[in-house]
Amino acid sequence: MNLEDLSGKIVVTSGLGGMSGAQAKAGVICKAVIVVAEVDRAALYKRKEQGWLLEAFEDLDSTVARMKEAAANKEATSIGYLGNIVDLWERLAAEPGSEALVHLGSDQTSLHNPYYGGYYPVQLTFEESNRLMVEDNAAFKALVQESLRRHVTAINTLCAKGMRFWDYGNSFLLEASRAGAEVWDSNDTIRSINKFRYPSYVQDIMGDVFSLGFGPFRWVCTSSDPADLALTDKIAEEVLLVERNAAAEASKGQIDDNLLWITQAAENQLVVGSQARILYADCSGRQAIAKHFNDAVASGALKGPVVVSRDHHDVSGTDAPYRETSDVYDGSALCADMAIHNVIGDAARGASWVAIHNGGGTGWGEAINGGFGLVLDGSVEAQQKSANMLLWDVLNGVGRRSWAGNANGYATIRRAMEHNSALQVTIPNAVSPALLGKF
Ligand SMILES: NC(=O)c1ccc[n+]([C@@H]2O[C@H](COP(=O)([O-])OP(=O)(O)OC[C@H]3O[C@@H](n4cnc5c(N)ncnc54)[C@H](O)[C@@H]3O)[C@@H](O)[C@H]2O)c1
């Protein structure tokens, strides 16, 4: 399937909340018909008013009729369904025919917090759920788990007919497994974290990008001036064009995707608050973008300082065995010390602030997250700090992935050492299986 052009294809998911609202926009950018179920009327209509969601329906018949019509006409549209995602999945699973009507499926309810409002069970209305979760949480939990089992049964039926489903990093598979739903790979007897029958988006959608050092770098224009954001977009584009020429072959595709993104970001009108942007970049890309932003602040081309940062969902900042570090396969995915190394290193190398927190994205107790902010005020010190700090902030995690036996991690850290003689990272020495077998 060509993921850049999903004309005529139907995607079904749920959640129009704080982050999940982006799904509708992403589906339209890829030219798909995307249907998003949302139980909360206020959340659904907020996304529609903001333009993130194009259409809204309040009953299943109209929703399903419209999705079929739009797919037949190859329209790119986003359709909100005000109701429970399980009702929608069960209705779609009951559609006649040997081929699934839906091509792609996922879920972005807040399953990192399943029993306190992150996931609304299908047996209750939105209002009933809000009452029961407070008055009798044990009864509410039982309903959530039953709902998750029904949720997965319907998805399994559609996947048996050809739909492709993946975990969106919201702990769907983890919580469904805890609820006793049929999410395990039937060939797996050990039930390890990598043996769900559906993949996580980390492996299936993103690919091995963290090992190359790519992650969601971001910045905020403190002037709050849209013209400053437009200039930073332009600077970032110019930097990526230069970076692409010098990049390793394995990284060129990533840079191409992000060039496409940064040239279209403004027209997609994604800013709803601060004048801020996210752009996937690797270590040298982040360092170069920060340097050019700092220069533009110093020259007055940008009207105010720029804060650079990143999401916790990144190369080095987070230990989360079901998400960010689910692609660390040497058995160390369950360790929780990389995020600590990350903030200590960032703090020592000049971050304006650092944060260490728990549970980002996957739920309390499931992840440790480190984060930072660095103010680029145009000074020489800011430039030095950004170069030193971003190096550590990215390569710490690349080095770890190299040590865990990842080929991209190994190549990336070797390349970084070739470009910077002051950088010395311990690298693994692979033992041939034949030699290992002798002992
Ligand atoms: N993979 C990533 O990079 C990534 C990024 C951001 C967020 N996430 C994860 O995605 C999840 C959602 O994040 P968010 O910020 O949008 O959360 P949110 O709580 O703001 O939104 C979730 C929405 O789901 C709706 N919902 C809950 N149960 C439902 C059901 N059964 N049917 C229909 N709608 C239902 C809620 O009403 C809510 O509006 C979180 O678990 C978050 O950790 C992943």
XYZ file of N, CA and C in Angstrom, residues 219-221 223 225-234 271 274-277 302:
60
model
N 10.558 23.365 18.384
C 10.959 24.699 18.809
C 9.729 25.581 18.981
N 9.902 26.595 19.820
C 8.830 27.555 20.087
C 9.403 28.959 19.873
N 8.701 29.789 19.105
C 9.126 31.183 18.908
C 8.540 32.012 20.043
N 8.532 35.058 20.552
C 7.902 36.321 20.140
C 6.400 36.135 19.918
N 5.115 35.474 17.244
C 4.821 36.099 15.950
C 4.818 35.028 14.852
N 3.688 34.855 14.132
C 3.650 33.853 13.061
C 4.743 34.062 12.017
N 5.175 35.318 11.827
C 6.242 35.575 10.840
C 7.554 34.932 11.305
N 7.779 34.916 12.613
C 8.983 34.243 13.135
C 8.906 32.743 12.865
N 7.710 32.166 13.076
C 7.578 30.726 12.818
C 7.834 30.434 11.332
N 7.289 31.285 10.472
C 7.497 31.077 9.025
C 8.990 31.133 8.688
N 9.718 32.066 9.324
C 11.152 32.168 9.041
C 11.895 30.926 9.566
N 11.493 30.448 10.754
C 12.169 29.239 11.273
C 11.899 28.041 10.366
N 10.670 27.950 9.818
C 10.376 26.853 8.872
C 11.343 26.928 7.687
N 11.520 28.134 7.176
C 12.382 28.330 6.007
C 13.830 27.968 6.348
N -1.069 25.020 13.920
C -0.787 25.745 15.165
C -2.096 26.154 15.834
N 0.889 28.165 20.976
C 2.196 28.801 20.768
C 2.636 28.648 19.313
N 3.435 29.595 18.860
C 3.997 29.499 17.501
C 5.142 28.483 17.567
N 4.798 27.219 17.372
C 5.740 26.128 17.608
C 5.683 25.122 16.468
N 6.740 24.370 16.336
C 6.816 23.383 15.254
C 7.550 22.143 15.748
N 15.023 37.141 13.489
C 13.934 36.637 14.336
C 13.724 37.654 15.454
